[in-house]
Short mmCIF file of C-alpha atoms in Angstrom, two decimals:
data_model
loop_
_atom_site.label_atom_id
_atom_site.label_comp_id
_atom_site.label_asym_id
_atom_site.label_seq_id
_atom_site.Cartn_x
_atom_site.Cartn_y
_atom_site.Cartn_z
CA UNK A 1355 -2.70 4.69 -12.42
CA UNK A 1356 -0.17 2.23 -14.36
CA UNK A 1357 1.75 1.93 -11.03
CA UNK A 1358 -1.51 0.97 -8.74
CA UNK A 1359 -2.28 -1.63 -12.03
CA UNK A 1360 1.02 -3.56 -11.68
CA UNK A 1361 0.86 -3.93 -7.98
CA UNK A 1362 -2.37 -5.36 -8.77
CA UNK A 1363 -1.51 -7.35 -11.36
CA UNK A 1364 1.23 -8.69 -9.09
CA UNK A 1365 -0.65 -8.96 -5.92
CA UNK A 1366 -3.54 -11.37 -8.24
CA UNK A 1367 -0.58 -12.96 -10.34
CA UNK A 1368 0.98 -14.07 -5.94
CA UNK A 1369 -2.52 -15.20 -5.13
CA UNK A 1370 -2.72 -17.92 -8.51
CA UNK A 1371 0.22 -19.40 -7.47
CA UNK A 1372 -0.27 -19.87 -3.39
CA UNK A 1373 2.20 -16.86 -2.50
CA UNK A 1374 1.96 -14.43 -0.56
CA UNK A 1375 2.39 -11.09 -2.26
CA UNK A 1376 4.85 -8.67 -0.48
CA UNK A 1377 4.63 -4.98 -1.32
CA UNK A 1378 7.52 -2.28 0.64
CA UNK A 1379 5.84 1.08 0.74
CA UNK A 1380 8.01 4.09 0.75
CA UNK A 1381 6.35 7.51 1.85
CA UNK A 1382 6.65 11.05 0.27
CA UNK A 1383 4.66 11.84 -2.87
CA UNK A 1384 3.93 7.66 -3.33
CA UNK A 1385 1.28 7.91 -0.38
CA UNK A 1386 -0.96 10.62 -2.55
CA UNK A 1387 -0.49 8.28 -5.51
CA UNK A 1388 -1.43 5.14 -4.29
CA UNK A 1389 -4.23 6.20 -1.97
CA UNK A 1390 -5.95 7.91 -4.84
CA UNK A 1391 -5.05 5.18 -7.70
CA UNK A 1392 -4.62 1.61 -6.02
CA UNK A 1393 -8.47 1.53 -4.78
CA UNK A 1394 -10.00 1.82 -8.16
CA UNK A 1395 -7.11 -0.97 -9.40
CA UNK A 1396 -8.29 -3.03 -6.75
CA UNK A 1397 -11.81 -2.36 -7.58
CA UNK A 1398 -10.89 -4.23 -10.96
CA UNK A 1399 -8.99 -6.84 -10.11
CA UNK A 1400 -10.88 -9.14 -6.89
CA UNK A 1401 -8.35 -11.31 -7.14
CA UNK A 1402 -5.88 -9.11 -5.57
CA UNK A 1403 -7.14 -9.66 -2.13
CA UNK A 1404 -5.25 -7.06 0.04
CA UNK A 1405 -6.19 -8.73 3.26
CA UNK A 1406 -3.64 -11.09 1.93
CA UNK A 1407 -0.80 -8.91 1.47
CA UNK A 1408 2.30 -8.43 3.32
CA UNK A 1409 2.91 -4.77 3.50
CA UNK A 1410 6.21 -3.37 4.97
CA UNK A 1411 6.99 0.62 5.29
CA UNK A 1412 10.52 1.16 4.00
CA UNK A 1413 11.72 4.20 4.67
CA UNK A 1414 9.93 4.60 7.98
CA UNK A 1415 11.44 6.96 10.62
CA UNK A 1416 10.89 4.77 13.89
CA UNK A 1417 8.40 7.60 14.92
CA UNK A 1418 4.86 7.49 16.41
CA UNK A 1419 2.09 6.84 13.85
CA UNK A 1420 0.79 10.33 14.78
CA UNK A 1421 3.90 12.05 14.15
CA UNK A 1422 3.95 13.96 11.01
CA UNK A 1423 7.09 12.18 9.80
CA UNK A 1424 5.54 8.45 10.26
CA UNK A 1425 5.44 6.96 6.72
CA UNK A 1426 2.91 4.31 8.37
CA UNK A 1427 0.67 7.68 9.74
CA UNK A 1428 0.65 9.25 6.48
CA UNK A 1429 -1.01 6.07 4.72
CA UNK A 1430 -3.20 5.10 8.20
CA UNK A 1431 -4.42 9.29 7.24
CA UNK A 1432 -4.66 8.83 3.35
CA UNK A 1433 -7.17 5.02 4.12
CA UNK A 1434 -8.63 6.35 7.23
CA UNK A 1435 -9.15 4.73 10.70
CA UNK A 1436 -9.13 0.94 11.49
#
């Protein structure tokens, strides 16, 4: 829960200033964490509009988003389609 607060607090500190806020996901046990913990930070802060955020998938294995080692899949699975 402290993690998914500081990206939040990060993400809303980016959007007082005019900046863009730029968050690098890596996968493994991070995806459980944040897709359970980041929505009820969010929920908290509205200023931490992720529609605004530049998210980039650091560790990702140049595989197909279905493939079971595709960082990008795992989170697409974790959120849900769309």
């Amino acid at each position: 829960a402290a993690l998914a607060r500081l990206v939040v607090e990060a993400a809303a500190e980016a959007a007082a200033r005019g900046v863009r806020f730029s968050l690098g996901l890596s996968g493994g046990s991070l995806v459980e964490l944040l897709s359970r913990e980041l929505p009820p930070a969010l929920s908290a802060a509205p200023g931490a509009d992720p529609s605004r955020w530049l998210v980039a998938f650091c560790d990702e294995r140049l595989v197909p988003p279905e493939h079971p080692e595709s960082t990008y899949g795992a989170y697409r699975v974790r959120r849900g389609p769309g």
